[in-house]
Amino acid sequence: MIPQSFEYSAPQTLEEALTLIESGERKILAGGMSLIPLMKFRLAQPDEVVDLGRIPGLNTIEESNGVVHIGAMATHHAVESSPVIRARCPLLAETASHIGDVQVRNMGTMGGSIAHADPAADYPASLLALEARIRLASARGSRVVAATDFFQDAFMTALEPGELVVEIEVPVEESTEGSRYEKVAHPASGFAVVGVAARIRKSGERITMARTAVTGMASREFRAAAAEALLEGGGSIAEAAALVGQGEQANSDLYATPDYRLHLARVHAARALATAVSRAS
Ligand code: FAD
């Protein structure tokens, strides 16, 4: 329960942090909610920990040109309570409100959560449904990766050595859209046994755009493309929900078998879609 000894540095600028992580066995520290337990169990044994907490401006949340820019160090509480996110990307604020407990939401950060890429984390489903992008930076420069390409598998992302997440870019939800995040939380850990994000746009009673994505069910989060297409083609929510998870390999553990997880994903997809439809005006 005691980590291996390590050096600690707290750079004051992003440039300094990028230079530090360019080489060697260094780990970035954000909220520490996942990294510190891993170090205590000695599953992570970095020579040096680089704390991003003293870098100004890495936790800002602002909107420009129809995109909400969320700094990697914004906490889950900041995402949940930000007036900009609540007004412009309500799906994300709702998702953040489901993460862990108050202590975890006060310490944990959005950048840390997505970099960690736990397959039962909450944000990935909503980021896929919102078609978000992730801005990465290294000493070599910066690049933007679509959320669909960023999340690669359980605990695996598009981050290259020496790179860190600096910002999450989320296109705003149109004011006429409806959205919903539904979650079955594991009773012990609070993580998602299954989490479903849904977004709907309508013209009259016709669904013109449907986005739905699932976390927790499989080793990586996924968009339910067949369900989306069926809804956009005039199919019912029940028919669409029955297609969610088709072709995916569901996880199995002591709490939920693959069949049960698939069942939960479909039941909660139907609920999330029905609420999103009712919220779309
Ligand atoms: P850290 O723990 O500091 O870092 C995590 C990993 O990401 C490390 O490998 C670190 O090097 C790397 N990293 C951090 N920031 C960056 C960056 N900017 N760029 C590149 N790499 C970076 N999550 C959920 O989604 N849903 C839940 O219900 C939930 N419940 C939880 C319950 C408990 C009791 C706990 C302890 C955690 C829970 N979490 C849950 C996880 C929580 O959301 C963490 O905050 C999150 O996984 C990690 O964020 P962090 O800021 O604490 O990152």
mmCIF file of C-alpha atoms and ligand atoms in Angstrom:
data_model
loop_
_atom_site.group_PDB
_atom_site.id
_atom_site.type_symbol
_atom_site.label_atom_id
_atom_site.label_comp_id
_atom_site.label_asym_id
_atom_site.label_seq_id
_atom_site.Cartn_x
_atom_site.Cartn_y
_atom_site.Cartn_z
ATOM 1 C CA MET A 1 0.000 0.000 0.000
ATOM 2 C CA ILE A 2 3.069 2.268 -0.047
ATOM 3 C CA PRO A 3 4.223 3.387 -3.487
ATOM 4 C CA GLN A 4 7.775 2.894 -4.670
ATOM 5 C CA SER A 5 9.711 6.119 -4.007
ATOM 6 C CA PHE A 6 9.570 8.637 -6.836
ATOM 7 C CA GLU A 7 10.639 12.152 -7.748
ATOM 8 C CA TYR A 8 7.949 14.834 -7.857
ATOM 9 C CA SER A 9 7.901 17.942 -10.007
ATOM 10 C CA ALA A 10 5.257 20.633 -10.410
ATOM 11 C CA PRO A 11 5.947 22.632 -13.587
ATOM 12 C CA GLN A 12 4.527 26.145 -13.768
ATOM 13 C CA THR A 13 3.979 26.177 -17.544
ATOM 14 C CA LEU A 14 2.724 23.733 -20.178
ATOM 15 C CA GLU A 15 6.016 24.055 -22.088
ATOM 16 C CA GLU A 16 7.957 23.048 -18.977
ATOM 17 C CA ALA A 17 5.644 20.025 -18.465
ATOM 18 C CA LEU A 18 6.028 18.944 -22.114
ATOM 19 C CA THR A 19 9.825 19.134 -21.872
ATOM 20 C CA LEU A 20 9.768 17.080 -18.670
ATOM 21 C CA ILE A 21 7.624 14.265 -20.116
ATOM 22 C CA GLU A 22 9.565 14.077 -23.381
ATOM 23 C CA SER A 23 11.634 11.157 -22.100
ATOM 24 C CA GLY A 24 12.053 8.764 -19.182
ATOM 25 C CA GLU A 25 9.638 6.853 -16.941
ATOM 26 C CA ARG A 26 7.484 9.821 -15.964
ATOM 27 C CA LYS A 27 3.760 9.845 -15.169
ATOM 28 C CA ILE A 28 1.446 12.819 -15.305
ATOM 29 C CA LEU A 29 -0.525 13.516 -12.149
ATOM 30 C CA ALA A 30 -3.925 15.216 -12.527
ATOM 31 C CA GLY A 31 -6.533 14.503 -9.825
ATOM 32 C CA GLY A 32 -4.692 11.376 -8.656
ATOM 33 C CA MET A 33 -7.948 9.428 -8.239
ATOM 34 C CA SER A 34 -6.751 6.585 -10.488
ATOM 35 C CA LEU A 35 -2.974 7.085 -10.545
ATOM 36 C CA ILE A 36 -2.355 7.154 -6.781
ATOM 37 C CA PRO A 37 -4.181 3.828 -6.108
ATOM 38 C CA LEU A 38 -2.258 2.259 -9.022
ATOM 39 C CA MET A 39 1.016 3.482 -7.509
ATOM 40 C CA LYS A 40 0.030 2.210 -4.060
ATOM 41 C CA PHE A 41 -0.643 -1.240 -5.526
ATOM 42 C CA ARG A 42 2.664 -0.869 -7.425
ATOM 43 C CA LEU A 43 0.848 -1.442 -10.706
ATOM 44 C CA ALA A 44 2.418 1.867 -11.756
ATOM 45 C CA GLN A 45 5.993 2.568 -10.633
ATOM 46 C CA PRO A 46 7.061 5.829 -12.266
ATOM 47 C CA ASP A 47 10.508 7.290 -11.528
ATOM 48 C CA GLU A 48 8.945 10.738 -11.514
ATOM 49 C CA VAL A 49 5.476 12.201 -11.194
ATOM 50 C CA VAL A 50 4.760 15.442 -13.066
ATOM 51 C CA ASP A 51 1.902 17.318 -11.394
ATOM 52 C CA LEU A 52 -0.146 19.478 -13.807
ATOM 53 C CA GLY A 53 -1.964 21.205 -10.929
ATOM 54 C CA ARG A 54 0.137 24.382 -10.904
ATOM 55 C CA ILE A 55 -0.186 25.213 -14.605
ATOM 56 C CA PRO A 56 -2.512 28.182 -15.031
ATOM 57 C CA GLY A 57 -5.250 28.016 -17.662
ATOM 58 C CA LEU A 58 -5.411 24.212 -17.991
ATOM 59 C CA ASN A 59 -8.828 24.080 -16.304
ATOM 60 C CA THR A 60 -10.722 26.764 -18.216
ATOM 61 C CA ILE A 61 -14.127 26.109 -19.769
ATOM 62 C CA GLU A 62 -15.220 28.479 -22.530
ATOM 63 C CA GLU A 63 -17.245 28.533 -25.729
ATOM 64 C CA SER A 64 -16.115 29.931 -29.041
ATOM 65 C CA ASN A 65 -17.679 29.514 -32.490
ATOM 66 C CA GLY A 66 -20.091 26.795 -31.460
ATOM 67 C CA VAL A 67 -17.486 24.681 -29.666
ATOM 68 C CA VAL A 68 -17.048 24.334 -25.912
ATOM 69 C CA HIS A 69 -13.357 24.073 -24.987
ATOM 70 C CA ILE A 70 -12.765 22.228 -21.716
ATOM 71 C CA GLY A 71 -9.270 22.315 -20.220
ATOM 72 C CA ALA A 72 -7.904 18.885 -19.298
ATOM 73 C CA MET A 73 -7.612 19.864 -15.616
ATOM 74 C CA ALA A 74 -11.297 20.849 -15.280
ATOM 75 C CA THR A 75 -12.674 18.686 -12.481
ATOM 76 C CA HIS A 76 -15.788 16.554 -12.858
ATOM 77 C CA HIS A 77 -17.503 18.980 -10.458
ATOM 78 C CA ALA A 78 -16.554 21.911 -12.713
ATOM 79 C CA VAL A 79 -17.958 20.064 -15.744
ATOM 80 C CA GLU A 80 -21.152 19.212 -13.849
ATOM 81 C CA SER A 81 -21.709 22.758 -12.575
ATOM 82 C CA SER A 82 -20.320 24.966 -15.378
ATOM 83 C CA PRO A 83 -23.080 27.309 -16.668
ATOM 84 C CA VAL A 84 -21.552 27.096 -20.171
ATOM 85 C CA ILE A 85 -21.630 23.276 -20.233
ATOM 86 C CA ARG A 86 -25.074 23.085 -18.626
ATOM 87 C CA ALA A 87 -26.474 25.441 -21.260
ATOM 88 C CA ARG A 88 -24.545 24.289 -24.328
ATOM 89 C CA CYS A 89 -23.653 20.610 -23.741
ATOM 90 C CA PRO A 90 -26.156 19.465 -21.110
ATOM 91 C CA LEU A 91 -25.416 15.801 -21.903
ATOM 92 C CA LEU A 92 -21.876 16.251 -20.602
ATOM 93 C CA ALA A 93 -22.952 18.015 -17.394
ATOM 94 C CA GLU A 94 -25.465 15.229 -16.755
ATOM 95 C CA THR A 95 -22.776 12.606 -17.380
ATOM 96 C CA ALA A 96 -20.293 14.241 -14.983
ATOM 97 C CA SER A 97 -22.950 14.260 -12.244
ATOM 98 C CA HIS A 98 -22.954 10.416 -12.359
ATOM 99 C CA ILE A 99 -19.211 10.019 -11.692
ATOM 100 C CA GLY A 100 -18.220 8.466 -8.357
ATOM 101 C CA ASP A 101 -19.033 10.593 -5.332
ATOM 102 C CA VAL A 102 -18.516 14.219 -4.285
ATOM 103 C CA GLN A 103 -14.882 13.654 -3.296
ATOM 104 C CA VAL A 104 -14.047 11.977 -6.619
ATOM 105 C CA ARG A 105 -15.851 14.694 -8.576
ATOM 106 C CA ASN A 106 -13.977 17.422 -6.684
ATOM 107 C CA MET A 107 -10.542 15.901 -7.332
ATOM 108 C CA GLY A 108 -10.829 13.920 -10.577
ATOM 109 C CA THR A 109 -10.347 15.704 -13.887
ATOM 110 C CA MET A 110 -11.799 15.241 -17.328
ATOM 111 C CA GLY A 111 -8.340 14.969 -18.918
ATOM 112 C CA GLY A 112 -7.269 12.376 -16.339
ATOM 113 C CA SER A 113 -10.406 10.327 -16.845
ATOM 114 C CA ILE A 114 -10.150 10.136 -20.619
ATOM 115 C CA ALA A 115 -6.370 9.559 -20.582
ATOM 116 C CA HIS A 116 -6.883 6.684 -18.147
ATOM 117 C CA ALA A 117 -9.580 5.222 -20.485
ATOM 118 C CA ASP A 118 -11.200 2.879 -17.989
ATOM 119 C CA PRO A 119 -13.730 0.857 -20.066
ATOM 120 C CA ALA A 120 -16.341 1.512 -17.346
ATOM 121 C CA ALA A 121 -15.777 5.295 -17.211
ATOM 122 C CA ASP A 122 -18.728 7.570 -17.915
ATOM 123 C CA TYR A 123 -17.412 10.324 -20.212
ATOM 124 C CA PRO A 124 -16.519 8.211 -23.292
ATOM 125 C CA ALA A 125 -20.139 7.369 -24.229
ATOM 126 C CA SER A 126 -21.161 11.022 -24.134
ATOM 127 C CA LEU A 127 -18.034 12.203 -25.937
ATOM 128 C CA LEU A 128 -18.777 9.740 -28.753
ATOM 129 C CA ALA A 129 -22.433 10.819 -28.925
ATOM 130 C CA LEU A 130 -21.370 14.480 -28.955
ATOM 131 C CA GLU A 131 -18.732 13.824 -31.653
ATOM 132 C CA ALA A 132 -16.116 15.523 -29.485
ATOM 133 C CA ARG A 133 -12.441 15.999 -30.317
ATOM 134 C CA ILE A 134 -9.417 15.737 -28.044
ATOM 135 C CA ARG A 135 -6.493 18.177 -28.322
ATOM 136 C CA LEU A 136 -3.142 16.589 -27.529
ATOM 137 C CA ALA A 137 0.199 18.345 -27.104
ATOM 138 C CA SER A 138 3.824 17.280 -26.940
ATOM 139 C CA ALA A 139 7.168 19.068 -27.244
ATOM 140 C CA ARG A 140 6.837 18.374 -30.990
ATOM 141 C CA GLY A 141 3.559 20.305 -31.391
ATOM 142 C CA SER A 142 -0.161 19.704 -31.017
ATOM 143 C CA ARG A 143 -2.818 17.664 -32.832
ATOM 144 C CA VAL A 144 -6.541 17.050 -32.603
ATOM 145 C CA VAL A 145 -8.017 13.534 -32.552
ATOM 146 C CA ALA A 146 -11.707 12.599 -32.859
ATOM 147 C CA ALA A 147 -13.034 10.898 -29.719
ATOM 148 C CA THR A 148 -13.825 7.792 -31.817
ATOM 149 C CA ASP A 149 -10.115 7.480 -32.669
ATOM 150 C CA PHE A 150 -8.855 8.543 -29.241
ATOM 151 C CA PHE A 151 -10.404 5.641 -27.301
ATOM 152 C CA GLN A 152 -8.764 2.493 -28.690
ATOM 153 C CA ASP A 153 -9.392 -0.242 -26.124
ATOM 154 C CA ALA A 154 -9.483 -0.812 -22.362
ATOM 155 C CA PHE A 155 -6.888 1.582 -20.885
ATOM 156 C CA MET A 156 -5.545 2.312 -24.372
ATOM 157 C CA THR A 157 -5.761 5.642 -26.169
ATOM 158 C CA ALA A 158 -4.202 7.454 -29.105
ATOM 159 C CA LEU A 159 -1.783 9.234 -26.720
ATOM 160 C CA GLU A 160 1.825 8.773 -27.864
ATOM 161 C CA PRO A 161 4.782 8.809 -25.427
ATOM 162 C CA GLY A 162 5.544 12.407 -24.456
ATOM 163 C CA GLU A 163 1.995 13.583 -25.243
ATOM 164 C CA LEU A 164 -0.683 14.858 -22.901
ATOM 165 C CA VAL A 165 -4.333 15.819 -23.191
ATOM 166 C CA VAL A 166 -4.675 19.599 -23.044
ATOM 167 C CA GLU A 167 -8.288 20.161 -24.035
ATOM 168 C CA ILE A 168 -11.559 18.472 -24.936
ATOM 169 C CA GLU A 169 -13.493 20.218 -27.727
ATOM 170 C CA VAL A 170 -17.239 19.600 -27.728
ATOM 171 C CA PRO A 171 -19.525 20.940 -30.478
ATOM 172 C CA VAL A 172 -22.540 22.549 -28.769
ATOM 173 C CA GLU A 173 -25.849 20.717 -28.752
ATOM 174 C CA GLU A 174 -28.458 22.592 -30.816
ATOM 175 C CA SER A 175 -31.070 24.256 -28.603
ATOM 176 C CA THR A 176 -33.777 22.055 -30.140
ATOM 177 C CA GLU A 177 -31.897 18.826 -29.371
ATOM 178 C CA GLY A 178 -32.731 16.467 -26.542
ATOM 179 C CA SER A 179 -30.157 14.317 -24.784
ATOM 180 C CA ARG A 180 -29.846 11.888 -21.892
ATOM 181 C CA TYR A 181 -27.221 9.824 -20.050
ATOM 182 C CA GLU A 182 -28.510 6.642 -18.351
ATOM 183 C CA LYS A 183 -26.271 4.586 -16.094
ATOM 184 C CA VAL A 184 -26.349 1.375 -14.109
ATOM 185 C CA ALA A 185 -23.707 2.043 -11.460
ATOM 186 C CA HIS A 186 -21.742 -0.797 -9.899
ATOM 187 C CA PRO A 187 -22.883 -0.832 -6.257
ATOM 188 C CA ALA A 188 -19.335 -1.072 -4.885
ATOM 189 C CA SER A 189 -17.220 1.108 -7.188
ATOM 190 C CA GLY A 190 -19.812 3.436 -8.715
ATOM 191 C CA PHE A 191 -18.347 2.824 -12.191
ATOM 192 C CA ALA A 192 -20.693 2.074 -15.090
ATOM 193 C CA VAL A 193 -21.769 -1.553 -15.433
ATOM 194 C CA VAL A 194 -23.428 0.003 -18.454
ATOM 195 C CA GLY A 195 -23.830 3.675 -19.412
ATOM 196 C CA VAL A 196 -25.767 4.923 -22.437
ATOM 197 C CA ALA A 197 -25.666 8.413 -23.952
ATOM 198 C CA ALA A 198 -28.378 9.489 -26.393
ATOM 199 C CA ARG A 199 -28.896 12.627 -28.509
ATOM 200 C CA ILE A 200 -31.910 13.338 -30.700
ATOM 201 C CA ARG A 201 -32.877 16.062 -33.191
ATOM 202 C CA LYS A 202 -36.407 16.171 -34.554
ATOM 203 C CA SER A 203 -38.342 17.921 -37.283
ATOM 204 C CA GLY A 204 -41.952 17.744 -36.156
ATOM 205 C CA GLU A 205 -42.330 14.139 -35.017
ATOM 206 C CA ARG A 206 -39.607 12.840 -37.355
ATOM 207 C CA ILE A 207 -36.168 12.070 -35.914
ATOM 208 C CA THR A 208 -33.611 13.761 -38.167
ATOM 209 C CA MET A 209 -30.502 12.898 -36.143
ATOM 210 C CA ALA A 210 -29.862 10.153 -33.600
ATOM 211 C CA ARG A 211 -26.632 9.518 -31.746
ATOM 212 C CA THR A 212 -26.263 6.820 -29.154
ATOM 213 C CA ALA A 213 -23.148 5.369 -27.549
ATOM 214 C CA VAL A 214 -22.466 2.820 -24.829
ATOM 215 C CA THR A 215 -19.771 2.522 -22.175
ATOM 216 C CA GLY A 216 -19.116 -0.288 -19.674
ATOM 217 C CA MET A 217 -20.591 -3.060 -21.794
ATOM 218 C CA ALA A 218 -17.515 -3.981 -23.845
ATOM 219 C CA SER A 219 -13.744 -3.490 -23.657
ATOM 220 C CA ARG A 220 -14.179 -0.182 -25.454
ATOM 221 C CA GLU A 221 -17.076 2.217 -25.754
ATOM 222 C CA PHE A 222 -18.949 2.203 -29.057
ATOM 223 C CA ARG A 223 -21.555 4.061 -31.120
ATOM 224 C CA ALA A 224 -24.684 2.037 -31.868
ATOM 225 C CA ALA A 225 -24.651 2.892 -35.574
ATOM 226 C CA ALA A 226 -27.392 0.438 -36.638
ATOM 227 C CA ALA A 227 -29.760 1.797 -33.991
ATOM 228 C CA GLU A 228 -29.011 5.390 -35.052
ATOM 229 C CA ALA A 229 -29.689 4.592 -38.723
ATOM 230 C CA LEU A 230 -32.935 2.810 -37.892
ATOM 231 C CA LEU A 231 -34.246 5.783 -35.895
ATOM 232 C CA GLU A 232 -33.252 8.239 -38.627
ATOM 233 C CA GLY A 233 -35.097 6.010 -41.114
ATOM 234 C CA GLY A 234 -38.350 6.168 -39.135
ATOM 235 C CA GLY A 235 -37.971 3.051 -36.935
ATOM 236 C CA SER A 236 -39.232 2.913 -33.372
ATOM 237 C CA ILE A 237 -37.192 3.275 -30.192
ATOM 238 C CA ALA A 238 -37.947 -0.341 -29.242
ATOM 239 C CA GLU A 239 -36.670 -1.600 -32.614
ATOM 240 C CA ALA A 240 -33.578 0.602 -32.384
ATOM 241 C CA ALA A 241 -32.756 -0.381 -28.800
ATOM 242 C CA ALA A 242 -32.895 -4.055 -29.803
ATOM 243 C CA LEU A 243 -29.956 -3.405 -32.169
ATOM 244 C CA VAL A 244 -27.721 -1.795 -29.531
ATOM 245 C CA GLY A 245 -24.640 -3.910 -28.831
ATOM 246 C CA GLN A 246 -25.135 -6.076 -31.927
ATOM 247 C CA GLY A 247 -21.770 -7.572 -32.911
ATOM 248 C CA GLU A 248 -20.020 -6.372 -29.730
ATOM 249 C CA GLN A 249 -18.270 -8.726 -27.296
ATOM 250 C CA ALA A 250 -19.806 -7.937 -23.885
ATOM 251 C CA ASN A 251 -17.612 -7.998 -20.762
ATOM 252 C CA SER A 252 -18.076 -10.594 -18.048
ATOM 253 C CA ASP A 253 -17.231 -10.317 -14.356
ATOM 254 C CA LEU A 254 -18.564 -11.425 -10.969
ATOM 255 C CA TYR A 255 -21.294 -8.797 -11.117
ATOM 256 C CA ALA A 256 -22.668 -9.160 -14.662
ATOM 257 C CA THR A 257 -22.547 -11.865 -17.337
ATOM 258 C CA PRO A 258 -22.230 -10.839 -21.008
ATOM 259 C CA ASP A 259 -25.957 -11.552 -21.621
ATOM 260 C CA TYR A 260 -26.991 -9.450 -18.620
ATOM 261 C CA ARG A 261 -24.746 -6.556 -19.708
ATOM 262 C CA LEU A 262 -26.208 -6.673 -23.230
ATOM 263 C CA HIS A 263 -29.714 -6.738 -21.760
ATOM 264 C CA LEU A 264 -28.919 -3.727 -19.546
ATOM 265 C CA ALA A 265 -27.453 -1.833 -22.513
ATOM 266 C CA ARG A 266 -30.641 -2.346 -24.552
ATOM 267 C CA VAL A 267 -33.048 -1.515 -21.714
ATOM 268 C CA HIS A 268 -31.128 1.648 -20.834
ATOM 269 C CA ALA A 269 -30.682 2.636 -24.470
ATOM 270 C CA ALA A 270 -34.487 2.541 -24.823
ATOM 271 C CA ARG A 271 -34.854 4.715 -21.717
ATOM 272 C CA ALA A 272 -32.133 7.174 -22.749
ATOM 273 C CA LEU A 273 -33.563 7.503 -26.264
ATOM 274 C CA ALA A 274 -37.139 7.969 -24.991
ATOM 275 C CA THR A 275 -36.032 10.758 -22.631
ATOM 276 C CA ALA A 276 -33.901 12.398 -25.342
ATOM 277 C CA VAL A 277 -36.899 12.326 -27.722
ATOM 278 C CA SER A 278 -39.149 13.871 -25.086
ATOM 279 C CA ARG A 279 -36.544 16.586 -24.368
ATOM 280 C CA ALA A 280 -36.121 17.461 -28.067
ATOM 281 C CA SER A 281 -38.402 20.307 -29.030
HETATM 282 P P1 FAD B 1 -5.089 10.742 -12.405
HETATM 283 O O1 FAD B 1 -5.489 9.651 -11.476
HETATM 284 O O2 FAD B 1 -4.193 11.799 -11.886
HETATM 285 O O3 FAD B 1 -4.426 10.124 -13.728
HETATM 286 C C1 FAD B 1 -4.988 8.998 -14.358
HETATM 287 C C2 FAD B 1 -4.099 8.580 -15.543
HETATM 288 O O4 FAD B 1 -4.182 9.538 -16.591
HETATM 289 C C3 FAD B 1 -2.606 8.494 -15.195
HETATM 290 O O5 FAD B 1 -2.029 7.482 -15.994
HETATM 291 C C4 FAD B 1 -2.062 9.843 -15.617
HETATM 292 O O6 FAD B 1 -0.675 9.809 -15.911
HETATM 293 C C5 FAD B 1 -2.897 10.150 -16.857
HETATM 294 N N1 FAD B 1 -3.186 11.566 -17.069
HETATM 295 C C6 FAD B 1 -3.815 12.413 -16.215
HETATM 296 N N2 FAD B 1 -4.015 13.609 -16.791
HETATM 297 C C7 FAD B 1 -3.499 13.504 -18.044
HETATM 298 C C8 FAD B 1 -3.410 14.416 -19.145
HETATM 299 N N3 FAD B 1 -3.912 15.654 -19.099
HETATM 300 N N4 FAD B 1 -2.831 13.983 -20.298
HETATM 301 C C9 FAD B 1 -2.323 12.707 -20.381
HETATM 302 N N5 FAD B 1 -2.379 11.808 -19.381
HETATM 303 C C10 FAD B 1 -2.965 12.213 -18.224
HETATM 304 N N6 FAD B 1 -14.853 7.416 -13.109
HETATM 305 C C11 FAD B 1 -16.002 7.352 -13.821
HETATM 306 O O7 FAD B 1 -15.986 7.660 -15.013
HETATM 307 N N7 FAD B 1 -17.183 6.971 -13.241
HETATM 308 C C12 FAD B 1 -17.283 6.621 -11.926
HETATM 309 O O8 FAD B 1 -18.373 6.304 -11.443
HETATM 310 C C13 FAD B 1 -16.082 6.661 -11.153
HETATM 311 N N8 FAD B 1 -16.105 6.313 -9.849
HETATM 312 C C14 FAD B 1 -14.965 6.382 -9.121
HETATM 313 C C15 FAD B 1 -15.013 6.026 -7.774
HETATM 314 C C16 FAD B 1 -13.858 6.072 -7.012
HETATM 315 C C17 FAD B 1 -13.933 5.692 -5.550
HETATM 316 C C18 FAD B 1 -12.619 6.502 -7.604
HETATM 317 C C19 FAD B 1 -11.363 6.591 -6.784
HETATM 318 C C20 FAD B 1 -12.566 6.849 -8.934
HETATM 319 C C21 FAD B 1 -13.735 6.796 -9.706
HETATM 320 N N9 FAD B 1 -13.718 7.149 -11.060
HETATM 321 C C22 FAD B 1 -14.880 7.080 -11.788
HETATM 322 C C23 FAD B 1 -12.467 7.566 -11.712
HETATM 323 C C24 FAD B 1 -12.355 9.086 -11.654
HETATM 324 O O9 FAD B 1 -13.209 9.641 -12.630
HETATM 325 C C25 FAD B 1 -10.926 9.593 -11.897
HETATM 326 O O10 FAD B 1 -10.969 10.943 -11.618
HETATM 327 C C26 FAD B 1 -10.359 9.446 -13.279
HETATM 328 O O11 FAD B 1 -10.374 8.134 -13.769
HETATM 329 C C27 FAD B 1 -8.903 9.874 -13.325
HETATM 330 O O12 FAD B 1 -8.834 11.263 -13.293
HETATM 331 P P2 FAD B 1 -7.723 11.974 -12.442
HETATM 332 O O13 FAD B 1 -7.798 13.420 -12.779
HETATM 333 O O14 FAD B 1 -7.894 11.602 -11.025
HETATM 334 O O15 FAD B 1 -6.375 11.395 -13.070
#
